[in-house]
Coordinates of C-alpha atoms in Angstrom, one line a residue:
Chain A
E1 CA 23.4 4.3 12.5
A2 CA 19.9 4.3 11.1
Q3 CA 18.3 1.0 11.7
V4 CA 15.3 -1.2 12.6
T5 CA 16.1 -3.6 15.4
Q6 CA 14.1 -6.7 16.1
N7 CA 14.4 -9.0 19.0
P8 CA 14.8 -11.9 19.4
R9 CA 16.4 -13.1 16.2
Y10 CA 15.5 -16.7 16.8
L11 CA 12.7 -18.1 19.0
I12 CA 11.4 -21.6 19.6
T13 CA 8.2 -21.7 21.7
V14 CA 5.4 -24.1 22.5
T15 CA 1.8 -23.8 21.3
G16 CA -0.3 -21.4 23.4
K17 CA 2.5 -19.7 25.2
K18 CA 2.2 -15.9 24.7
L19 CA 5.2 -14.2 23.2
T20 CA 6.2 -10.7 22.0
V21 CA 8.6 -9.8 19.3
T22 CA 10.0 -6.3 19.7
C23 CA 10.7 -3.8 16.9
S24 CA 12.4 -0.5 17.4
Q25 CA 13.5 2.2 14.9
N26 CA 15.8 5.2 15.5
M27 CA 14.8 7.2 12.4
N28 CA 11.7 9.0 13.8
H29 CA 9.6 7.2 11.2
E30 CA 5.8 7.5 11.3
Y31 CA 4.9 4.4 9.4
M32 CA 5.8 0.9 10.7
S33 CA 4.6 -2.5 9.7
W34 CA 5.1 -6.2 10.2
Y35 CA 5.5 -8.9 7.5
R36 CA 5.8 -12.6 7.6
Q37 CA 7.7 -14.6 5.0
D38 CA 6.9 -18.2 4.1
P39 CA 8.3 -20.4 1.4
G40 CA 6.3 -20.1 -1.8
L41 CA 4.1 -17.3 -0.3
G42 CA 6.6 -14.4 -0.2
L43 CA 6.3 -11.5 2.2
R44 CA 2.8 -10.7 3.5
Q45 CA 1.8 -7.8 5.6
I46 CA 0.4 -8.6 9.0
Y47 CA -0.3 -5.2 10.6
Y48 CA 0.7 -1.7 10.1
S49 CA 0.7 1.6 12.0
M50 CA 0.4 5.1 10.5
N51 CA 1.5 6.8 13.7
V52 CA 1.3 6.5 17.5
E53 CA -2.0 4.9 18.6
V54 CA -3.0 4.2 15.0
T55 CA -2.8 0.6 13.9
D56 CA -4.7 -1.4 11.3
K57 CA -4.8 -4.9 9.8
G58 CA -2.8 -6.0 6.9
D59 CA -3.4 -9.1 4.7
V60 CA -2.9 -11.8 7.3
P61 CA -3.7 -10.4 10.8
E62 CA -5.4 -13.4 12.3
G63 CA -3.6 -14.6 15.5
Y64 CA -1.6 -11.4 15.9
K65 CA -1.8 -8.2 17.9
V66 CA 0.2 -5.0 17.8
S67 CA 0.5 -1.8 19.7
R68 CA 2.1 1.6 19.0
K69 CA 2.4 3.5 22.3
E70 CA 5.6 5.2 21.2
K71 CA 6.7 6.3 17.8
R72 CA 9.9 4.2 17.8
N73 CA 8.4 0.9 19.0
F74 CA 6.0 -1.5 17.3
P75 CA 5.8 -4.9 19.1
L76 CA 4.2 -7.9 17.6
I77 CA 2.2 -10.0 20.0
L78 CA 1.2 -13.6 19.6
E79 CA -1.4 -14.2 22.4
S80 CA -1.7 -18.0 21.7
P81 CA 0.9 -19.1 19.1
S82 CA 0.1 -22.0 16.9
P83 CA 2.4 -24.1 14.6
N84 CA 1.0 -22.3 11.5
Q85 CA 2.6 -19.1 12.8
T86 CA 6.0 -20.7 12.4
S87 CA 7.6 -18.2 10.0
L88 CA 10.3 -15.6 9.4
Y89 CA 9.0 -12.2 10.6
F90 CA 10.2 -8.7 9.5
C91 CA 9.5 -5.3 10.9
A92 CA 9.7 -2.3 8.6
S93 CA 9.6 1.4 9.0
S94 CA 9.4 4.4 6.6
F95 CA 9.2 8.2 7.1
T96 CA 5.7 8.2 5.6
P97 CA 3.3 5.6 4.3
Y98 CA 3.3 7.2 0.9
G99 CA 5.1 6.3 -2.3
G100 CA 8.5 7.9 -2.7
S101 CA 9.5 7.0 0.8
E102 CA 11.7 3.9 1.1
A103 CA 11.1 1.3 3.8
F104 CA 13.8 0.0 6.1
F105 CA 13.6 -3.6 7.2
G106 CA 14.8 -5.3 10.4
Q107 CA 17.0 -8.3 10.2
G108 CA 14.2 -10.7 10.9
T109 CA 12.9 -13.0 13.7
R110 CA 12.7 -16.7 12.9
L111 CA 9.9 -18.1 15.0
T112 CA 9.3 -21.8 15.5
V113 CA 6.1 -22.9 17.3
V114 CA 6.1 -26.6 18.3
Chain B
D1 CA -1.5 -10.2 -6.4
A2 CA 1.8 -8.8 -7.3
K3 CA 1.7 -6.2 -10.1
T4 CA 5.0 -7.1 -11.5
T5 CA 6.6 -10.0 -13.5
Q6 CA 10.2 -10.9 -13.2
P7 CA 12.3 -13.8 -14.4
T8 CA 12.6 -16.6 -11.9
S9 CA 16.4 -16.6 -12.0
M10 CA 19.5 -15.3 -13.8
D11 CA 23.2 -15.8 -13.6
C12 CA 25.8 -13.0 -13.9
A13 CA 29.6 -13.1 -14.1
E14 CA 31.5 -11.3 -11.5
G15 CA 32.7 -7.9 -12.6
R16 CA 30.1 -7.6 -15.4
A17 CA 26.9 -5.6 -15.4
A18 CA 23.8 -7.3 -14.3
N19 CA 20.6 -6.2 -16.0
L20 CA 17.4 -7.3 -14.2
P21 CA 14.2 -6.8 -16.1
C22 CA 10.7 -6.2 -14.7
N23 CA 7.4 -5.9 -16.4
H24 CA 4.6 -3.8 -14.8
S25 CA 2.2 -3.3 -17.7
T26 CA -0.7 -2.3 -15.5
I27 CA 1.2 0.5 -13.6
S28 CA -0.8 3.7 -13.1
G29 CA 0.5 7.2 -13.2
N30 CA 0.9 7.6 -9.4
E31 CA 2.7 4.4 -8.8
Y32 CA 6.4 4.1 -8.0
V33 CA 8.7 1.3 -9.1
Y34 CA 10.9 0.1 -6.2
W35 CA 13.7 -2.5 -6.1
Y36 CA 14.7 -4.4 -3.0
R37 CA 17.0 -7.4 -2.6
Q38 CA 17.1 -10.1 0.0
I39 CA 20.4 -11.9 0.8
H40 CA 19.7 -15.3 2.1
S41 CA 17.1 -14.8 4.8
Q42 CA 18.2 -11.3 5.9
G43 CA 15.8 -8.4 5.9
P44 CA 15.0 -6.9 2.5
Q45 CA 17.4 -4.2 1.6
Y46 CA 16.3 -1.0 -0.3
I47 CA 18.2 -0.5 -3.6
I48 CA 16.4 2.3 -5.6
H49 CA 13.1 3.6 -6.6
G50 CA 11.7 5.9 -9.3
L51 CA 8.4 7.3 -10.7
K52 CA 9.1 8.3 -14.3
N53 CA 12.7 9.3 -14.7
N54 CA 15.7 7.1 -14.7
E55 CA 17.5 7.1 -11.4
T56 CA 21.0 6.3 -10.2
N57 CA 22.6 5.9 -6.8
E58 CA 25.7 4.3 -5.4
M59 CA 24.3 0.8 -5.7
A60 CA 22.5 0.7 -9.0
S61 CA 20.7 2.4 -11.8
L62 CA 17.0 2.2 -12.6
I63 CA 15.9 2.6 -16.2
I64 CA 12.1 3.0 -16.7
T65 CA 10.7 2.9 -20.2
E66 CA 8.8 5.9 -21.5
D67 CA 5.5 4.1 -21.3
R68 CA 6.4 3.0 -17.8
K69 CA 5.3 -0.6 -18.5
S70 CA 8.7 -2.0 -17.8
S71 CA 12.0 -1.2 -16.1
T72 CA 15.5 -2.6 -15.7
L73 CA 17.7 -2.6 -12.6
I74 CA 21.4 -2.3 -13.5
L75 CA 24.1 -3.4 -11.1
P76 CA 27.1 -1.9 -12.9
H77 CA 29.8 -4.3 -11.6
A78 CA 28.4 -7.3 -10.0
T79 CA 30.3 -8.9 -7.1
L80 CA 29.7 -12.2 -5.3
R81 CA 28.0 -10.3 -2.5
D82 CA 25.3 -9.3 -5.0
T83 CA 24.0 -12.8 -5.0
A84 CA 20.4 -12.4 -3.7
V85 CA 16.7 -12.4 -4.6
Y86 CA 15.8 -9.1 -6.2
Y87 CA 12.3 -7.8 -5.9
C88 CA 10.6 -5.3 -8.3
I89 CA 7.7 -3.7 -6.5
V90 CA 5.0 -1.3 -7.7
R91 CA 3.8 0.9 -4.9
E92 CA 1.0 3.5 -4.9
A93 CA 1.9 7.0 -4.1
S94 CA -1.0 7.3 -1.7
W95 CA -0.6 4.0 0.1
G96 CA 2.2 2.3 1.9
K97 CA 2.1 -1.4 1.5
F98 CA 4.9 -3.1 -0.4
Q99 CA 3.6 -6.0 -2.3
F100 CA 6.4 -8.5 -2.7
G101 CA 6.3 -11.1 -5.5
A102 CA 8.6 -14.0 -6.0
G103 CA 11.5 -11.9 -7.2
T104 CA 14.5 -13.0 -9.3
Q105 CA 17.2 -15.2 -7.9
V106 CA 20.4 -13.7 -9.1
V107 CA 23.6 -15.7 -8.8
V108 CA 26.9 -14.0 -9.4
T109 CA 29.6 -16.5 -10.3
P110 CA 33.4 -16.0 -10.3

């Protein structure tokens, strides 16, 4: 089954403790991205990757890092999480970054930083 | 800023067609219209997309006006499981970011 898999689904952590949210897709997609969703602000793009070893900032990259060492994986790294990073996170992938190609989203990771 | 305008909410009776409007008056010739939905806090689910022509798939139909300034998503026979927030998104052909707005909260009632 074609899918984007995120782990963990739920995470509660403390301020400053480094964490990684994993994202994996099995569709051989080139383009992957991370979004966060907050009440009243909708979904906002954090980082994206056009292909292996090619990543760039989205609209709200502060406090986050990403890497793309393999085509299928695109982990989101929070080096020193803070309470304002409490949010619902989604990973997405598409065959290409261009219009006409639909994006598939993971089921989300609900992160709470206390 | 989102390039689309949608009603905040709408109700639909189960078994009836749901017609969801979207205005995108500033759309340019190389921009696609996409529809996604989000059920509760699950990941957004792709529904359909189009450029100029009307499109239909197993989930829905997309009707785009001739001037492309608005479109309508049609769910032909709404079920309770279609209750969700529906997002209309305009996406450039040359660039990948999906700009999500506030969407339309659709509630399907028995």
